[in-house]
Amino acid sequence: MTGDDVSARITAYIRERFLNGDPQGELRVDTPLLEWGVLNSMNTALLLMFIREELGTPVPARNVNAKYFKNIATITAMVLDLAQDQQTTGVGTE
């Protein structure tokens, strides 16, 4: 999966689940999700489940922080890095 694919899937999920479809089209890859209150504890938990189940990438607890969940671009980069680590080490693969 490419970075564009991951970003598009995360964007679509956030739009549908947390922004009622984003009718104003305000969500961008650099939208500050934490500052705008899009990601709170419940929404972050749901997003983590989506990333694990739909993208096949479990996110370790050490990555659940503002650095990685700042915006869609940082989430995408984290997912790609974790997926690459999974492929390299075989950790987290079934």
mmCIF file of N, CA, C and O in Angstrom:
data_model
loop_
_atom_site.group_PDB
_atom_site.id
_atom_site.type_symbol
_atom_site.label_atom_id
_atom_site.label_comp_id
_atom_site.label_asym_id
_atom_site.label_seq_id
_atom_site.Cartn_x
_atom_site.Cartn_y
_atom_site.Cartn_z
ATOM 1 N N MET A 1 0.845 -1.176 0.000
ATOM 2 C CA MET A 1 0.000 0.000 0.000
ATOM 3 C C MET A 1 0.893 1.242 0.000
ATOM 4 O O MET A 1 1.840 1.330 0.755
ATOM 5 N N THR A 2 0.559 2.196 -0.833
ATOM 6 C CA THR A 2 1.355 3.417 -0.930
ATOM 7 C C THR A 2 0.940 4.422 0.142
ATOM 8 O O THR A 2 -0.121 4.295 0.759
ATOM 9 N N GLY A 3 1.767 5.440 0.307
ATOM 10 C CA GLY A 3 1.451 6.505 1.247
ATOM 11 C C GLY A 3 0.156 7.215 0.883
ATOM 12 O O GLY A 3 -0.639 7.570 1.758
ATOM 13 N N ASP A 4 -0.075 7.401 -0.419
ATOM 14 C CA ASP A 4 -1.315 8.046 -0.857
ATOM 15 C C ASP A 4 -2.530 7.190 -0.506
ATOM 16 O O ASP A 4 -3.574 7.716 -0.104
ATOM 17 N N ASP A 5 -2.385 5.861 -0.661
ATOM 18 C CA ASP A 5 -3.484 4.950 -0.313
ATOM 19 C C ASP A 5 -3.802 5.025 1.180
ATOM 20 O O ASP A 5 -4.965 5.114 1.572
ATOM 21 N N VAL A 6 -2.749 4.958 1.993
ATOM 22 C CA VAL A 6 -2.933 5.006 3.447
ATOM 23 C C VAL A 6 -3.577 6.331 3.848
ATOM 24 O O VAL A 6 -4.550 6.364 4.604
ATOM 25 N N SER A 7 -3.051 7.419 3.326
ATOM 26 C CA SER A 7 -3.584 8.741 3.639
ATOM 27 C C SER A 7 -5.045 8.859 3.227
ATOM 28 O O SER A 7 -5.876 9.375 3.994
ATOM 29 N N ALA A 8 -5.377 8.377 2.044
ATOM 30 C CA ALA A 8 -6.758 8.456 1.556
ATOM 31 C C ALA A 8 -7.708 7.641 2.429
ATOM 32 O O ALA A 8 -8.822 8.100 2.746
ATOM 33 N N ARG A 9 -7.282 6.463 2.851
ATOM 34 C CA ARG A 9 -8.146 5.625 3.688
ATOM 35 C C ARG A 9 -8.340 6.231 5.076
ATOM 36 O O ARG A 9 -9.441 6.221 5.622
ATOM 37 N N ILE A 10 -7.268 6.780 5.650
ATOM 38 C CA ILE A 10 -7.377 7.425 6.966
ATOM 39 C C ILE A 10 -8.252 8.670 6.863
ATOM 40 O O ILE A 10 -9.112 8.907 7.709
ATOM 41 N N THR A 11 -8.045 9.453 5.827
ATOM 42 C CA THR A 11 -8.849 10.663 5.613
ATOM 43 C C THR A 11 -10.326 10.310 5.487
ATOM 44 O O THR A 11 -11.183 10.936 6.128
ATOM 45 N N ALA A 12 -10.628 9.317 4.671
ATOM 46 C CA ALA A 12 -12.025 8.903 4.478
ATOM 47 C C ALA A 12 -12.639 8.431 5.791
ATOM 48 O O ALA A 12 -13.788 8.775 6.112
ATOM 49 N N TYR A 13 -11.878 7.671 6.564
ATOM 50 C CA TYR A 13 -12.387 7.174 7.846
ATOM 51 C C TYR A 13 -12.695 8.331 8.788
ATOM 52 O O TYR A 13 -13.778 8.381 9.390
ATOM 53 N N ILE A 14 -11.767 9.257 8.928
ATOM 54 C CA ILE A 14 -11.967 10.397 9.830
ATOM 55 C C ILE A 14 -13.151 11.244 9.362
ATOM 56 O O ILE A 14 -13.986 11.662 10.170
ATOM 57 N N ARG A 15 -13.246 11.473 8.059
ATOM 58 C CA ARG A 15 -14.375 12.264 7.531
ATOM 59 C C ARG A 15 -15.710 11.622 7.883
ATOM 60 O O ARG A 15 -16.628 12.296 8.339
ATOM 61 N N GLU A 16 -15.815 10.332 7.628
ATOM 62 C CA GLU A 16 -17.089 9.647 7.836
ATOM 63 C C GLU A 16 -17.423 9.432 9.306
ATOM 64 O O GLU A 16 -18.564 9.635 9.723
ATOM 65 N N ARG A 17 -16.445 9.026 10.089
ATOM 66 C CA ARG A 17 -16.706 8.670 11.490
ATOM 67 C C ARG A 17 -16.763 9.864 12.434
ATOM 68 O O ARG A 17 -17.535 9.862 13.390
ATOM 69 N N PHE A 18 -15.923 10.862 12.204
ATOM 70 C CA PHE A 18 -15.787 11.936 13.184
ATOM 71 C C PHE A 18 -16.270 13.304 12.696
ATOM 72 O O PHE A 18 -16.425 14.214 13.493
ATOM 73 N N LEU A 19 -16.466 13.467 11.390
ATOM 74 C CA LEU A 19 -16.821 14.784 10.848
ATOM 75 C C LEU A 19 -18.115 14.766 10.038
ATOM 76 O O LEU A 19 -18.332 15.642 9.198
ATOM 77 N N ASN A 20 -18.947 13.759 10.257
ATOM 78 C CA ASN A 20 -20.229 13.667 9.533
ATOM 79 C C ASN A 20 -20.060 13.849 8.029
ATOM 80 O O ASN A 20 -20.836 14.542 7.377
ATOM 81 N N GLY A 21 -19.003 13.263 7.479
ATOM 82 C CA GLY A 21 -18.758 13.350 6.047
ATOM 83 C C GLY A 21 -17.982 14.584 5.619
ATOM 84 O O GLY A 21 -17.672 14.748 4.459
ATOM 85 N N ASP A 22 -17.668 15.475 6.548
ATOM 86 C CA ASP A 22 -16.912 16.696 6.246
ATOM 87 C C ASP A 22 -17.567 17.496 5.119
ATOM 88 O O ASP A 22 -16.960 17.736 4.072
ATOM 89 N N PRO A 23 -18.822 17.922 5.304
ATOM 90 C CA PRO A 23 -19.542 18.604 4.222
ATOM 91 C C PRO A 23 -18.867 19.884 3.739
ATOM 92 O O PRO A 23 -19.050 20.268 2.593
ATOM 93 N N GLN A 24 -18.088 20.527 4.582
ATOM 94 C CA GLN A 24 -17.407 21.757 4.171
ATOM 95 C C GLN A 24 -16.064 21.468 3.489
ATOM 96 O O GLN A 24 -15.418 22.374 2.986
ATOM 97 N N GLY A 25 -15.627 20.217 3.514
ATOM 98 C CA GLY A 25 -14.352 19.858 2.891
ATOM 99 C C GLY A 25 -13.155 20.472 3.587
ATOM 100 O O GLY A 25 -12.160 20.808 2.947
ATOM 101 N N GLU A 26 -13.239 20.619 4.897
ATOM 102 C CA GLU A 26 -12.177 21.291 5.645
ATOM 103 C C GLU A 26 -10.998 20.389 6.011
ATOM 104 O O GLU A 26 -9.920 20.877 6.318
ATOM 105 N N LEU A 27 -11.195 19.077 5.998
ATOM 106 C CA LEU A 27 -10.134 18.166 6.421
ATOM 107 C C LEU A 27 -9.068 18.042 5.342
ATOM 108 O O LEU A 27 -9.352 17.711 4.200
ATOM 109 N N ARG A 28 -7.823 18.342 5.738
ATOM 110 C CA ARG A 28 -6.664 18.202 4.846
ATOM 111 C C ARG A 28 -5.618 17.380 5.578
ATOM 112 O O ARG A 28 -5.755 17.112 6.763
ATOM 113 N N VAL A 29 -4.557 17.002 4.890
ATOM 114 C CA VAL A 29 -3.523 16.179 5.524
ATOM 115 C C VAL A 29 -2.806 16.919 6.641
ATOM 116 O O VAL A 29 -2.225 16.294 7.524
ATOM 117 N N ASP A 30 -2.851 18.246 6.621
ATOM 118 C CA ASP A 30 -2.162 19.022 7.658
ATOM 119 C C ASP A 30 -3.117 19.640 8.688
ATOM 120 O O ASP A 30 -2.703 20.434 9.529
ATOM 121 N N THR A 31 -4.385 19.259 8.655
ATOM 122 C CA THR A 31 -5.349 19.751 9.647
ATOM 123 C C THR A 31 -4.915 19.289 11.037
ATOM 124 O O THR A 31 -4.672 18.101 11.240
ATOM 125 N N PRO A 32 -4.798 20.203 11.993
ATOM 126 C CA PRO A 32 -4.379 19.829 13.355
ATOM 127 C C PRO A 32 -5.492 19.098 14.106
ATOM 128 O O PRO A 32 -6.347 19.719 14.733
ATOM 129 N N LEU A 33 -5.477 17.790 14.019
ATOM 130 C CA LEU A 33 -6.569 16.966 14.549
ATOM 131 C C LEU A 33 -6.757 17.093 16.050
ATOM 132 O O LEU A 33 -7.890 17.089 16.543
ATOM 133 N N LEU A 34 -5.672 17.190 16.786
ATOM 134 C CA LEU A 34 -5.772 17.319 18.238
ATOM 135 C C LEU A 34 -6.217 18.722 18.634
ATOM 136 O O LEU A 34 -7.107 18.888 19.473
ATOM 137 N N GLU A 35 -5.636 19.722 18.013
ATOM 138 C CA GLU A 35 -5.993 21.106 18.331
ATOM 139 C C GLU A 35 -7.456 21.399 18.034
ATOM 140 O O GLU A 35 -8.112 22.135 18.759
ATOM 141 N N TRP A 36 -7.959 20.832 16.951
ATOM 142 C CA TRP A 36 -9.343 21.083 16.557
ATOM 143 C C TRP A 36 -10.328 20.180 17.283
ATOM 144 O O TRP A 36 -11.533 20.285 17.092
ATOM 145 N N GLY A 37 -9.825 19.263 18.108
ATOM 146 C CA GLY A 37 -10.697 18.380 18.863
ATOM 147 C C GLY A 37 -11.285 17.232 18.053
ATOM 148 O O GLY A 37 -12.217 16.571 18.506
ATOM 149 N N VAL A 38 -10.757 17.006 16.869
ATOM 150 C CA VAL A 38 -11.239 15.890 16.043
ATOM 151 C C VAL A 38 -10.868 14.571 16.703
ATOM 152 O O VAL A 38 -11.675 13.647 16.755
ATOM 153 N N LEU A 39 -9.646 14.498 17.205
ATOM 154 C CA LEU A 39 -9.209 13.302 17.913
ATOM 155 C C LEU A 39 -9.244 13.555 19.414
ATOM 156 O O LEU A 39 -8.518 14.393 19.929
ATOM 157 N N ASN A 40 -10.134 12.842 20.084
ATOM 158 C CA ASN A 40 -10.158 12.813 21.538
ATOM 159 C C ASN A 40 -9.830 11.378 21.935
ATOM 160 O O ASN A 40 -9.467 10.569 21.071
ATOM 161 N N SER A 41 -9.951 11.035 23.167
ATOM 162 C CA SER A 41 -9.550 9.683 23.583
ATOM 163 C C SER A 41 -10.383 8.601 22.900
ATOM 164 O O SER A 41 -9.839 7.596 22.426
ATOM 165 N N MET A 42 -11.682 8.775 22.798
ATOM 166 C CA MET A 42 -12.538 7.767 22.169
ATOM 167 C C MET A 42 -12.255 7.664 20.668
ATOM 168 O O MET A 42 -12.122 6.573 20.121
ATOM 169 N N ASN A 43 -12.178 8.810 20.002
ATOM 170 C CA ASN A 43 -11.917 8.791 18.561
ATOM 171 C C ASN A 43 -10.541 8.208 18.250
ATOM 172 O O ASN A 43 -10.373 7.502 17.248
ATOM 173 N N THR A 44 -9.576 8.487 19.091
ATOM 174 C CA THR A 44 -8.237 7.924 18.886
ATOM 175 C C THR A 44 -8.277 6.410 19.027
ATOM 176 O O THR A 44 -7.674 5.689 18.223
ATOM 177 N N ALA A 45 -9.011 5.916 20.005
ATOM 178 C CA ALA A 45 -9.143 4.465 20.180
ATOM 179 C C ALA A 45 -9.797 3.835 18.955
ATOM 180 O O ALA A 45 -9.365 2.777 18.473
ATOM 181 N N LEU A 46 -10.827 4.468 18.420
ATOM 182 C CA LEU A 46 -11.492 3.962 17.219
ATOM 183 C C LEU A 46 -10.551 3.990 16.018
ATOM 184 O O LEU A 46 -10.518 3.049 15.221
ATOM 185 N N LEU A 47 -9.788 5.063 15.888
ATOM 186 C CA LEU A 47 -8.825 5.169 14.791
ATOM 187 C C LEU A 47 -7.748 4.100 14.911
ATOM 188 O O LEU A 47 -7.350 3.496 13.910
ATOM 189 N N LEU A 48 -7.278 3.839 16.125
ATOM 190 C CA LEU A 48 -6.281 2.784 16.334
ATOM 191 C C LEU A 48 -6.827 1.425 15.904
ATOM 192 O O LEU A 48 -6.113 0.628 15.284
ATOM 193 N N MET A 49 -8.090 1.169 16.222
ATOM 194 C CA MET A 49 -8.712 -0.089 15.827
ATOM 195 C C MET A 49 -8.812 -0.171 14.296
ATOM 196 O O MET A 49 -8.546 -1.212 13.704
ATOM 197 N N PHE A 50 -9.175 0.929 13.657
ATOM 198 C CA PHE A 50 -9.248 0.974 12.192
ATOM 199 C C PHE A 50 -7.877 0.691 11.579
ATOM 200 O O PHE A 50 -7.750 -0.101 10.634
ATOM 201 N N ILE A 51 -6.844 1.328 12.109
ATOM 202 C CA ILE A 51 -5.491 1.138 11.574
ATOM 203 C C ILE A 51 -5.066 -0.324 11.720
ATOM 204 O O ILE A 51 -4.508 -0.911 10.794
ATOM 205 N N ARG A 52 -5.378 -0.914 12.859
ATOM 206 C CA ARG A 52 -5.010 -2.319 13.090
ATOM 207 C C ARG A 52 -5.812 -3.259 12.194
ATOM 208 O O ARG A 52 -5.254 -4.123 11.525
ATOM 209 N N GLU A 53 -7.119 -3.085 12.169
ATOM 210 C CA GLU A 53 -7.986 -4.034 11.463
ATOM 211 C C GLU A 53 -8.027 -3.815 9.957
ATOM 212 O O GLU A 53 -8.016 -4.774 9.200
ATOM 213 N N GLU A 54 -8.099 -2.588 9.522
ATOM 214 C CA GLU A 54 -8.262 -2.305 8.091
ATOM 215 C C GLU A 54 -6.940 -2.114 7.345
ATOM 216 O O GLU A 54 -6.858 -2.420 6.164
ATOM 217 N N LEU A 55 -5.947 -1.593 8.044
ATOM 218 C CA LEU A 55 -4.654 -1.374 7.398
ATOM 219 C C LEU A 55 -3.639 -2.437 7.791
ATOM 220 O O LEU A 55 -2.530 -2.475 7.253
ATOM 221 N N GLY A 56 -4.009 -3.283 8.763
ATOM 222 C CA GLY A 56 -3.141 -4.393 9.157
ATOM 223 C C GLY A 56 -1.893 -3.985 9.899
ATOM 224 O O GLY A 56 -0.894 -4.695 9.893
ATOM 225 N N THR A 57 -1.958 -2.837 10.563
ATOM 226 C CA THR A 57 -0.790 -2.323 11.268
ATOM 227 C C THR A 57 -1.130 -1.997 12.715
ATOM 228 O O THR A 57 -1.744 -0.961 12.993
ATOM 229 N N PRO A 58 -0.751 -2.865 13.650
ATOM 230 C CA PRO A 58 -0.964 -2.525 15.058
ATOM 231 C C PRO A 58 -0.054 -1.368 15.471
ATOM 232 O O PRO A 58 1.096 -1.293 15.037
ATOM 233 N N VAL A 59 -0.588 -0.483 16.281
ATOM 234 C CA VAL A 59 0.181 0.674 16.758
ATOM 235 C C VAL A 59 0.551 0.438 18.210
ATOM 236 O O VAL A 59 -0.327 0.315 19.066
ATOM 237 N N PRO A 60 1.865 0.365 18.506
ATOM 238 C CA PRO A 60 2.266 0.161 19.902
ATOM 239 C C PRO A 60 1.934 1.385 20.761
ATOM 240 O O PRO A 60 1.867 2.509 20.260
ATOM 241 N N ALA A 61 1.739 1.150 22.042
ATOM 242 C CA ALA A 61 1.364 2.222 22.976
ATOM 243 C C ALA A 61 2.351 3.388 22.936
ATOM 244 O O ALA A 61 1.944 4.541 23.075
ATOM 245 N N ARG A 62 3.627 3.099 22.727
ATOM 246 C CA ARG A 62 4.626 4.186 22.712
ATOM 247 C C ARG A 62 4.395 5.184 21.575
ATOM 248 O O ARG A 62 4.888 6.301 21.612
ATOM 249 N N ASN A 63 3.623 4.782 20.557
ATOM 250 C CA ASN A 63 3.350 5.668 19.423
ATOM 251 C C ASN A 63 2.045 6.446 19.576
ATOM 252 O O ASN A 63 1.710 7.246 18.716
ATOM 253 N N VAL A 64 1.321 6.191 20.628
ATOM 254 C CA VAL A 64 0.043 6.873 20.823
ATOM 255 C C VAL A 64 0.315 8.160 21.600
ATOM 256 O O VAL A 64 0.192 8.225 22.818
ATOM 257 N N ASN A 65 0.698 9.184 20.852
ATOM 258 C CA ASN A 65 0.988 10.479 21.447
ATOM 259 C C ASN A 65 0.819 11.580 20.401
ATOM 260 O O ASN A 65 0.602 11.302 19.222
ATOM 261 N N ALA A 66 0.915 12.809 20.843
ATOM 262 C CA ALA A 66 0.660 13.959 19.974
ATOM 263 C C ALA A 66 1.625 14.040 18.797
ATOM 264 O O ALA A 66 1.258 14.549 17.730
ATOM 265 N N LYS A 67 2.823 13.537 18.947
ATOM 266 C CA LYS A 67 3.804 13.572 17.852
ATOM 267 C C LYS A 67 3.283 12.812 16.636
ATOM 268 O O LYS A 67 3.400 13.282 15.507
ATOM 269 N N TYR A 68 2.707 11.642 16.855
ATOM 270 C CA TYR A 68 2.268 10.792 15.755
ATOM 271 C C TYR A 68 0.832 11.046 15.318
ATOM 272 O O TYR A 68 0.444 10.680 14.209
ATOM 273 N N PHE A 69 0.021 11.660 16.163
ATOM 274 C CA PHE A 69 -1.385 11.871 15.841
ATOM 275 C C PHE A 69 -1.715 13.348 15.637
ATOM 276 O O PHE A 69 -2.863 13.753 15.759
ATOM 277 N N LYS A 70 -0.723 14.132 15.294
ATOM 278 C CA LYS A 70 -0.891 15.561 15.072
ATOM 279 C C LYS A 70 -1.842 15.848 13.906
ATOM 280 O O LYS A 70 -2.723 16.692 14.002
ATOM 281 N N ASN A 71 -1.647 15.131 12.799
ATOM 282 C CA ASN A 71 -2.482 15.316 11.609
ATOM 283 C C ASN A 71 -2.424 14.053 10.753
ATOM 284 O O ASN A 71 -1.744 13.087 11.113
ATOM 285 N N ILE A 72 -3.119 14.054 9.644
ATOM 286 C CA ILE A 72 -3.163 12.867 8.798
ATOM 287 C C ILE A 72 -1.778 12.543 8.237
ATOM 288 O O ILE A 72 -1.420 11.366 8.111
ATOM 289 N N ALA A 73 -1.003 13.550 7.925
ATOM 290 C CA ALA A 73 0.342 13.313 7.389
ATOM 291 C C ALA A 73 1.216 12.566 8.400
ATOM 292 O O ALA A 73 1.924 11.612 8.027
ATOM 293 N N THR A 74 1.164 12.943 9.680
ATOM 294 C CA THR A 74 1.997 12.268 10.680
ATOM 295 C C THR A 74 1.474 10.868 10.975
ATOM 296 O O THR A 74 2.266 9.952 11.197
ATOM 297 N N ILE A 75 0.156 10.693 10.943
ATOM 298 C CA ILE A 75 -0.414 9.357 11.150
ATOM 299 C C ILE A 75 -0.013 8.443 9.998
ATOM 300 O O ILE A 75 0.410 7.305 10.207
ATOM 301 N N THR A 76 -0.105 8.946 8.775
ATOM 302 C CA THR A 76 0.274 8.165 7.593
ATOM 303 C C THR A 76 1.736 7.751 7.660
ATOM 304 O O THR A 76 2.073 6.581 7.424
ATOM 305 N N ALA A 77 2.608 8.686 8.000
ATOM 306 C CA ALA A 77 4.043 8.377 8.096
ATOM 307 C C ALA A 77 4.288 7.307 9.152
ATOM 308 O O ALA A 77 5.086 6.382 8.936
ATOM 309 N N MET A 78 3.603 7.410 10.282
ATOM 310 C CA MET A 78 3.759 6.417 11.342
ATOM 311 C C MET A 78 3.309 5.043 10.863
ATOM 312 O O MET A 78 4.002 4.045 11.070
ATOM 313 N N VAL A 79 2.144 4.983 10.220
ATOM 314 C CA VAL A 79 1.627 3.697 9.739
ATOM 315 C C VAL A 79 2.594 3.077 8.741
ATOM 316 O O VAL A 79 2.896 1.884 8.803
ATOM 317 N N LEU A 80 3.112 3.875 7.827
ATOM 318 C CA LEU A 80 4.058 3.353 6.837
ATOM 319 C C LEU A 80 5.340 2.855 7.500
ATOM 320 O O LEU A 80 5.857 1.792 7.137
ATOM 321 N N ASP A 81 5.839 3.600 8.484
ATOM 322 C CA ASP A 81 7.042 3.173 9.218
ATOM 323 C C ASP A 81 6.791 1.873 9.972
ATOM 324 O O ASP A 81 7.617 0.965 9.945
ATOM 325 N N LEU A 82 5.656 1.781 10.642
ATOM 326 C CA LEU A 82 5.336 0.564 11.392
ATOM 327 C C LEU A 82 5.150 -0.632 10.456
ATOM 328 O O LEU A 82 5.589 -1.740 10.760
ATOM 329 N N ALA A 83 4.503 -0.402 9.319
ATOM 330 C CA ALA A 83 4.307 -1.481 8.351
ATOM 331 C C ALA A 83 5.647 -1.956 7.801
ATOM 332 O O ALA A 83 5.879 -3.158 7.634
ATOM 333 N N GLN A 84 6.546 -1.021 7.554
ATOM 334 C CA GLN A 84 7.883 -1.380 7.074
ATOM 335 C C GLN A 84 8.641 -2.182 8.128
ATOM 336 O O GLN A 84 9.278 -3.179 7.819
ATOM 337 N N ASP A 85 8.531 -1.752 9.379
ATOM 338 C CA ASP A 85 9.170 -2.487 10.479
ATOM 339 C C ASP A 85 8.614 -3.900 10.582
ATOM 340 O O ASP A 85 9.355 -4.851 10.817
ATOM 341 N N GLN A 86 7.295 -4.041 10.405
ATOM 342 C CA GLN A 86 6.661 -5.355 10.450
ATOM 343 C C GLN A 86 7.239 -6.263 9.374
ATOM 344 O O GLN A 86 7.524 -7.428 9.615
ATOM 345 N N GLN A 87 7.386 -5.731 8.179
ATOM 346 C CA GLN A 87 7.910 -6.520 7.065
ATOM 347 C C GLN A 87 9.365 -6.901 7.298
ATOM 348 O O GLN A 87 9.774 -8.009 6.996
ATOM 349 N N THR A 88 10.127 -5.987 7.860
ATOM 350 C CA THR A 88 11.559 -6.227 8.091
ATOM 351 C C THR A 88 11.790 -7.249 9.198
ATOM 352 O O THR A 88 12.585 -8.159 9.062
ATOM 353 N N THR A 89 11.055 -7.073 10.301
ATOM 354 C CA THR A 89 11.302 -7.924 11.468
ATOM 355 C C THR A 89 10.346 -9.106 11.570
ATOM 356 O O THR A 89 10.630 -10.065 12.278
ATOM 357 N N GLY A 90 9.213 -9.004 10.883
ATOM 358 C CA GLY A 90 8.217 -10.058 10.992
ATOM 359 C C GLY A 90 7.395 -9.950 12.261
ATOM 360 O O GLY A 90 6.507 -10.742 12.521
ATOM 361 N N VAL A 91 7.650 -8.945 13.083
ATOM 362 C CA VAL A 91 6.905 -8.755 14.319
ATOM 363 C C VAL A 91 5.530 -8.214 13.995
ATOM 364 O O VAL A 91 5.374 -7.296 13.181
ATOM 365 N N GLY A 92 4.521 -8.794 14.630
ATOM 366 C CA GLY A 92 3.157 -8.336 14.435
ATOM 367 C C GLY A 92 2.478 -8.945 13.223
ATOM 368 O O GLY A 92 1.327 -8.684 12.969
ATOM 369 N N THR A 93 3.171 -9.760 12.462
ATOM 370 C CA THR A 93 2.539 -10.409 11.328
ATOM 371 C C THR A 93 1.972 -11.746 11.750
ATOM 372 O O THR A 93 2.435 -12.357 12.701
ATOM 373 N N GLU A 94 0.967 -12.183 11.045
ATOM 374 C CA GLU A 94 0.325 -13.440 11.397
ATOM 375 C C GLU A 94 0.659 -14.488 10.358
ATOM 376 O O GLU A 94 0.908 -14.257 9.244
#
